[in-house]
Amino acid sequence: MQSTSNLPSGKAPISGILKNLAKFALFLGLGVLLIWLALKDISEENRHLVIDSFKAANYWLVIPAFIIGFFSHFVRATRWKLIMHSLGYNPSTWNTFFAVMIGYLTNLAVPRLGEVARCGVLARYEKLPADKLVGTMIAERAVDLLCLGLLFVITILSQLGLVSDFLQDEILGPLKDKVMAMSALKLSLVFIGLLIFILIILFLLRKFSHSKTAIKLKELIRGVWDGILSITTMERKGMFVFQSLLIWFLYFAMMYVGFYTMGETSHLGVKAAMSLLAFGSIGMIVTPGGIGAYPLLIEKTLSIYKVAQVPAFAFGWIIWGAQTILILILGLLSFALLPIYNRKRVNSNSL
């Protein structure tokens, strides 16, 4: 049985309750702030368009999209748990799910901090080494990157002229221009600076290899590396591949169902959903929670399929809003339920 000495006690003190309420209020406020920042610079005409489009949307189809989204997050949690099994850990499925959703919620405010947050949450409540959890998370993200790359390949090959031209004109071209705008001197300085930083770290590790700090740092790096390698030692590799593909299929299904929320997009099919999922995923990487970037890329991608700018603009914000609201709801519920669930676990284990 895992140690539970550091878990919240059966009767949480008032200060602990207030602390959880403060966390709840903080992330709720951050969610409201993110939505306000996303809409504050939009013209009055487009703002009314977004509001009108939300009012006109078929919310009977938003509900199944929410359900699909929930299952995609739940499968992500079970897949992460599958990786941890290869390290000999068996965390609670619900704790793993709560940690995943808190990570998504944190990512709305600070990109990539959510990955650290979810590892920290699970490490605290399941008494697992955080360094190895970080390693499993890195392995998981690497697989997601491969899945996204595979999606791009399928999307481009199935729509060669259509999507490849868009990719060149809207993404690769502008990116190339920005890179070319950087002088060779700046690029050289960045490379040299990075190289010097790595050499300094290696020198310090060798120089002070027997110090407590160096030993702890080596243990941290070793733990992270063990977590990364865990994906190669898992027994149920077939299930891992299946769950990885299922996650992305559910993302695709959520986008496809979303088409029917608006009349202007209801005629779009499988290929369009693949394109929107692929390019929209880039927007999720660029900014916190995809704010601004995701709706813009959705709007641009819809132009490939001759959807007018006005409904394309509205659809991008509807899809982004639905995904963000789902994360806010599930993330805030996870914050609230996490201590309650673990207090009950402690009480049941003590009987």
Coordinates of C-alpha atoms in Angstrom, one line a residue:
M1 CA 0.0 0.0 0.0
Q2 CA 1.3 3.5 -0.9
S3 CA 2.2 5.9 1.9
T4 CA -0.5 8.4 2.5
S5 CA 1.1 10.5 5.2
N6 CA 1.3 13.6 3.2
L7 CA -2.2 13.4 1.7
P8 CA -4.9 15.8 3.0
S9 CA -6.3 14.5 6.3
G10 CA -9.9 13.5 6.7
K11 CA -10.8 16.8 8.3
A12 CA -9.2 19.5 6.2
P13 CA -8.4 22.6 8.2
I14 CA -10.1 25.8 7.3
S15 CA -6.9 27.2 5.8
G16 CA -6.7 24.2 3.4
I17 CA -10.3 24.8 2.2
L18 CA -9.6 28.5 1.7
K19 CA -6.5 27.6 -0.2
N20 CA -8.4 25.4 -2.6
L21 CA -11.1 28.0 -3.0
A22 CA -8.4 30.6 -3.8
K23 CA -6.9 28.2 -6.5
F24 CA -10.4 27.7 -7.9
A25 CA -11.1 31.5 -8.1
L26 CA -7.6 32.2 -9.5
F27 CA -8.0 29.9 -12.5
L28 CA -11.6 30.9 -13.0
G29 CA -10.4 34.5 -13.2
L30 CA -7.6 33.5 -15.6
G31 CA -10.2 31.9 -17.9
V32 CA -12.4 35.0 -17.9
L33 CA -9.3 37.1 -18.5
L34 CA -8.1 35.0 -21.5
I35 CA -11.5 35.2 -23.2
W36 CA -11.6 39.0 -22.6
L37 CA -8.1 39.4 -24.1
A38 CA -9.1 37.3 -27.1
L39 CA -12.1 39.5 -27.8
K40 CA -11.1 43.0 -26.7
D41 CA -9.3 44.0 -30.0
I42 CA -11.9 42.6 -32.3
S43 CA -13.9 45.1 -34.3
E44 CA -17.5 45.9 -33.2
E45 CA -18.9 44.3 -36.3
N46 CA -17.0 41.0 -35.8
R47 CA -17.7 41.0 -32.1
H48 CA -21.4 41.1 -32.8
L49 CA -20.9 38.4 -35.4
V50 CA -19.3 36.1 -32.8
I51 CA -22.2 36.7 -30.4
D52 CA -24.8 36.2 -33.1
S53 CA -23.1 33.0 -34.2
F54 CA -23.0 31.6 -30.7
K55 CA -26.7 32.4 -30.4
A56 CA -27.5 30.7 -33.7
A57 CA -25.3 27.7 -33.1
N58 CA -27.0 24.3 -32.8
Y59 CA -26.2 23.6 -29.2
W60 CA -27.6 20.1 -29.4
L61 CA -24.5 19.3 -31.3
V62 CA -22.2 21.2 -29.0
I63 CA -23.2 18.8 -26.2
P64 CA -22.0 15.6 -28.1
A65 CA -18.8 17.5 -29.0
F66 CA -18.3 18.2 -25.3
I67 CA -18.8 14.5 -24.6
I68 CA -16.3 13.5 -27.3
G69 CA -13.9 16.0 -25.9
F70 CA -14.3 14.6 -22.4
F71 CA -13.5 11.1 -23.6
S72 CA -10.4 12.3 -25.5
H73 CA -9.0 13.8 -22.2
F74 CA -10.0 10.6 -20.3
V75 CA -8.2 8.4 -22.9
R76 CA -5.2 10.6 -22.6
A77 CA -5.1 10.0 -18.9
T78 CA -5.4 6.2 -19.3
R79 CA -2.6 6.3 -21.9
W80 CA -0.4 8.2 -19.5
K81 CA -1.2 5.6 -16.8
L82 CA -0.2 2.9 -19.3
I83 CA 3.3 4.4 -19.6
M84 CA 3.7 4.6 -15.9
H85 CA 2.9 0.9 -15.5
S86 CA 6.2 0.1 -17.3
L87 CA 8.0 1.9 -14.4
G88 CA 6.1 -0.2 -11.9
Y89 CA 3.6 2.6 -10.9
N90 CA -0.2 2.2 -10.7
P91 CA -1.7 5.6 -9.9
S92 CA -5.5 6.1 -9.5
T93 CA -7.2 6.6 -12.9
W94 CA -9.1 9.6 -11.5
N95 CA -6.1 11.2 -10.0
T96 CA -4.4 10.8 -13.3
F97 CA -7.4 12.4 -15.1
F98 CA -7.6 15.3 -12.6
A99 CA -3.8 15.9 -13.1
V100 CA -4.2 16.0 -16.9
M101 CA -7.1 18.5 -16.7
I102 CA -5.3 20.7 -14.2
G103 CA -2.4 20.7 -16.7
Y104 CA -4.6 21.8 -19.5
L105 CA -6.1 24.5 -17.3
T106 CA -2.6 25.8 -16.4
N107 CA -1.6 25.8 -20.1
L108 CA -4.3 28.3 -20.8
A109 CA -2.3 30.8 -18.7
V110 CA 1.3 29.8 -19.4
P111 CA 2.3 27.5 -22.3
R112 CA 4.0 24.3 -21.4
L113 CA 3.7 25.0 -17.6
G114 CA 0.7 22.7 -17.6
E115 CA 3.0 19.7 -18.3
V116 CA 5.0 20.5 -15.2
A117 CA 1.8 21.1 -13.2
R118 CA 0.2 17.8 -14.0
C119 CA 3.4 15.9 -13.1
G120 CA 3.6 17.8 -9.8
V121 CA -0.1 17.2 -8.9
L122 CA 0.2 13.4 -9.6
A123 CA 3.5 13.2 -7.8
R124 CA 2.0 14.8 -4.7
Y125 CA -1.1 12.7 -4.5
E126 CA 0.3 9.4 -5.6
K127 CA 3.7 9.8 -4.0
L128 CA 5.5 9.2 -7.3
P129 CA 8.9 10.6 -8.4
A130 CA 8.2 13.8 -10.3
D131 CA 11.4 13.5 -12.4
K132 CA 10.2 10.1 -13.9
L133 CA 6.7 11.5 -14.4
V134 CA 8.3 14.4 -16.4
G135 CA 10.1 11.8 -18.5
T136 CA 6.9 9.9 -19.3
M137 CA 5.2 13.2 -20.2
I138 CA 8.0 14.0 -22.6
A139 CA 7.7 10.5 -24.2
E140 CA 3.9 11.0 -24.5
R141 CA 4.3 14.4 -26.2
A142 CA 6.8 13.0 -28.6
V143 CA 4.2 10.4 -29.7
D144 CA 1.6 13.2 -30.1
L145 CA 4.1 15.0 -32.3
L146 CA 4.5 11.9 -34.5
C147 CA 0.7 11.6 -34.7
L148 CA 0.4 15.2 -35.7
G149 CA 3.1 14.7 -38.3
L150 CA 1.3 11.6 -39.6
L151 CA -1.9 13.6 -39.8
F152 CA -0.2 16.3 -41.9
V153 CA 1.2 13.7 -44.3
I154 CA -2.2 12.1 -44.8
T155 CA -3.9 15.5 -45.1
I156 CA -1.4 16.8 -47.7
L157 CA -1.3 13.6 -49.8
S158 CA -5.1 13.4 -49.9
Q159 CA -5.4 17.0 -51.0
L160 CA -2.1 17.7 -52.8
G161 CA -2.7 20.9 -54.7
L162 CA -5.3 22.3 -52.3
V163 CA -3.5 22.0 -48.9
S164 CA 0.1 22.1 -50.1
D165 CA -0.4 25.6 -51.7
F166 CA -2.1 26.8 -48.5
L167 CA 0.8 25.4 -46.4
Q168 CA 3.3 27.2 -48.6
D169 CA 1.5 30.5 -48.8
E170 CA 0.2 30.9 -45.2
I171 CA 2.7 29.1 -43.0
L172 CA 6.0 28.0 -44.6
G173 CA 6.4 31.2 -46.7
P174 CA 5.9 33.7 -43.9
L175 CA 8.1 31.5 -41.6
K176 CA 10.9 31.4 -44.1
D177 CA 10.7 35.2 -44.5
K178 CA 11.0 35.7 -40.8
V179 CA 14.0 33.4 -40.6
M180 CA 15.7 35.1 -43.6
A181 CA 15.1 38.4 -41.9
M182 CA 17.4 37.4 -39.1
S183 CA 21.0 38.2 -39.9
A184 CA 23.6 35.5 -40.0
L185 CA 25.3 37.2 -37.1
K186 CA 22.2 36.9 -34.8
L187 CA 21.8 33.2 -35.7
S188 CA 25.4 32.6 -35.0
L189 CA 25.2 34.3 -31.7
V190 CA 22.2 32.3 -30.7
F191 CA 24.0 29.0 -31.6
I192 CA 27.2 30.0 -29.9
G193 CA 25.3 31.1 -26.8
L194 CA 23.5 27.8 -26.6
L195 CA 26.7 25.9 -27.1
I196 CA 28.5 27.8 -24.4
F197 CA 25.6 27.2 -22.0
I198 CA 25.8 23.5 -22.6
L199 CA 29.6 23.4 -22.1
I200 CA 29.3 25.4 -18.8
I201 CA 26.7 22.9 -17.5
L202 CA 28.9 20.0 -18.5
F203 CA 32.0 21.6 -16.9
L204 CA 30.2 22.3 -13.6
L205 CA 28.8 18.8 -13.5
R206 CA 32.3 17.4 -14.0
K207 CA 34.0 19.9 -11.6
F208 CA 31.6 19.5 -8.8
S209 CA 30.5 15.9 -9.6
H210 CA 30.7 14.9 -5.9
S211 CA 28.7 17.8 -4.5
K212 CA 25.1 17.2 -3.3
T213 CA 23.7 19.6 -5.9
A214 CA 25.5 17.8 -8.8
I215 CA 24.4 14.4 -7.5
K216 CA 20.8 15.6 -7.2
L217 CA 20.9 17.1 -10.7
K218 CA 22.3 13.8 -12.1
E219 CA 19.6 11.9 -10.3
L220 CA 17.0 14.3 -11.7
I221 CA 18.3 13.8 -15.3
R222 CA 18.6 10.1 -14.9
G223 CA 15.0 10.0 -13.6
V224 CA 13.7 12.0 -16.5
W225 CA 15.6 9.8 -18.9
D226 CA 14.2 6.6 -17.3
G227 CA 10.7 8.1 -17.8
I228 CA 11.4 8.8 -21.5
L229 CA 12.7 5.3 -22.0
S230 CA 9.6 3.8 -20.3
I231 CA 7.7 4.0 -23.6
T232 CA 10.2 1.4 -25.0
T233 CA 9.8 -1.1 -22.2
M234 CA 6.0 -1.1 -21.8
E235 CA 4.3 -4.5 -22.2
R236 CA 1.1 -3.4 -23.8
K237 CA 2.5 -1.5 -26.8
G238 CA -0.5 -2.4 -29.0
M239 CA -2.9 -0.8 -26.5
F240 CA -0.7 2.3 -26.3
V241 CA -0.7 2.7 -30.1
F242 CA -4.5 2.1 -30.1
Q243 CA -5.1 4.8 -27.4
S244 CA -2.8 7.2 -29.2
L245 CA -4.8 6.8 -32.5
L246 CA -8.1 7.0 -30.6
I247 CA -7.2 10.3 -29.0
W248 CA -6.6 11.9 -32.4
F249 CA -9.7 10.2 -33.8
L250 CA -11.7 11.8 -31.0
Y251 CA -10.1 15.2 -31.8
F252 CA -11.1 14.7 -35.4
A253 CA -14.7 13.6 -34.5
M254 CA -15.1 16.7 -32.3
M255 CA -14.1 18.9 -35.2
Y256 CA -16.4 17.0 -37.6
V257 CA -19.4 17.3 -35.3
G258 CA -18.6 21.0 -34.9
F259 CA -19.2 21.5 -38.6
Y260 CA -22.9 21.0 -38.1
T261 CA -23.2 23.8 -35.5
M262 CA -23.3 26.3 -38.4
G263 CA -25.1 26.1 -41.7
E264 CA -22.1 27.6 -43.6
T265 CA -19.9 24.7 -42.6
S266 CA -22.4 21.8 -42.5
H267 CA -21.4 20.7 -46.0
L268 CA -17.8 20.2 -45.1
G269 CA -16.5 16.6 -45.0
V270 CA -13.7 14.4 -43.7
K271 CA -10.9 16.0 -45.6
A272 CA -11.8 19.4 -44.3
A273 CA -12.0 18.2 -40.7
M274 CA -8.5 16.7 -41.1
S275 CA -7.1 20.0 -42.4
L276 CA -8.7 22.0 -39.7
L277 CA -7.4 19.6 -37.0
A278 CA -3.9 19.6 -38.4
F279 CA -3.5 23.4 -38.9
G280 CA -5.5 24.2 -35.7
S281 CA -3.1 22.1 -33.7
I282 CA -0.3 24.5 -34.7
G283 CA -2.3 27.4 -33.2
M284 CA -2.7 25.5 -29.9
I285 CA 1.1 25.3 -29.7
V286 CA 1.9 28.9 -30.6
T287 CA -0.1 30.7 -27.9
P288 CA -1.5 29.9 -24.5
G289 CA -4.6 27.8 -25.1
G290 CA -4.5 28.7 -28.8
I291 CA -5.8 32.2 -27.9
G292 CA -5.9 34.3 -31.1
A293 CA -3.8 31.9 -33.2
Y294 CA -6.2 29.0 -33.2
P295 CA -9.2 30.9 -34.5
L296 CA -7.1 32.7 -37.0
L297 CA -5.7 29.4 -38.5
I298 CA -9.1 27.9 -38.5
E299 CA -10.4 30.9 -40.4
K300 CA -7.5 30.7 -42.9
T301 CA -7.9 27.0 -43.4
L302 CA -11.6 27.3 -44.1
S303 CA -10.8 29.7 -46.9
I304 CA -9.4 26.7 -48.8
Y305 CA -12.9 25.3 -48.9
K306 CA -14.4 28.5 -50.1
V307 CA -16.1 29.3 -46.8
A308 CA -16.6 33.1 -46.6
Q309 CA -14.5 35.1 -44.2
V310 CA -17.3 36.1 -41.9
P311 CA -18.7 32.6 -41.1
A312 CA -15.1 31.3 -41.1
F313 CA -14.1 33.9 -38.5
A314 CA -17.1 33.0 -36.4
F315 CA -16.6 29.2 -36.7
G316 CA -13.0 29.6 -35.5
W317 CA -14.1 31.4 -32.3
I318 CA -17.0 29.0 -31.7
I319 CA -14.7 25.9 -31.9
W320 CA -12.0 27.6 -29.8
G321 CA -14.6 28.8 -27.3
A322 CA -16.2 25.3 -27.0
Q323 CA -12.8 23.7 -26.3
T324 CA -11.7 26.4 -23.9
I325 CA -15.0 26.2 -21.9
L326 CA -14.7 22.4 -21.7
I327 CA -11.2 22.7 -20.3
L328 CA -12.3 25.4 -17.9
I329 CA -15.2 23.3 -16.6
L330 CA -13.2 20.0 -16.3
G331 CA -10.1 21.8 -15.0
L332 CA -12.0 23.7 -12.3
L333 CA -13.9 20.6 -11.3
S334 CA -10.6 18.7 -11.1
F335 CA -9.2 21.3 -8.8
A336 CA -12.3 21.0 -6.6
L337 CA -12.7 17.2 -6.6
L338 CA -9.0 16.3 -6.3
P339 CA -8.7 16.9 -2.5
I340 CA -12.2 15.5 -1.8
Y341 CA -11.5 12.3 -3.8
N342 CA -8.1 11.7 -2.0
R343 CA -9.6 12.4 1.5
K344 CA -12.1 9.6 0.8
R345 CA -9.3 7.3 -0.4
V346 CA -7.4 7.9 2.8
N347 CA -10.4 7.3 4.9
S348 CA -11.3 4.1 3.1
N349 CA -7.7 2.8 3.3
S350 CA -7.5 3.5 7.1
L351 CA -10.6 1.4 7.8

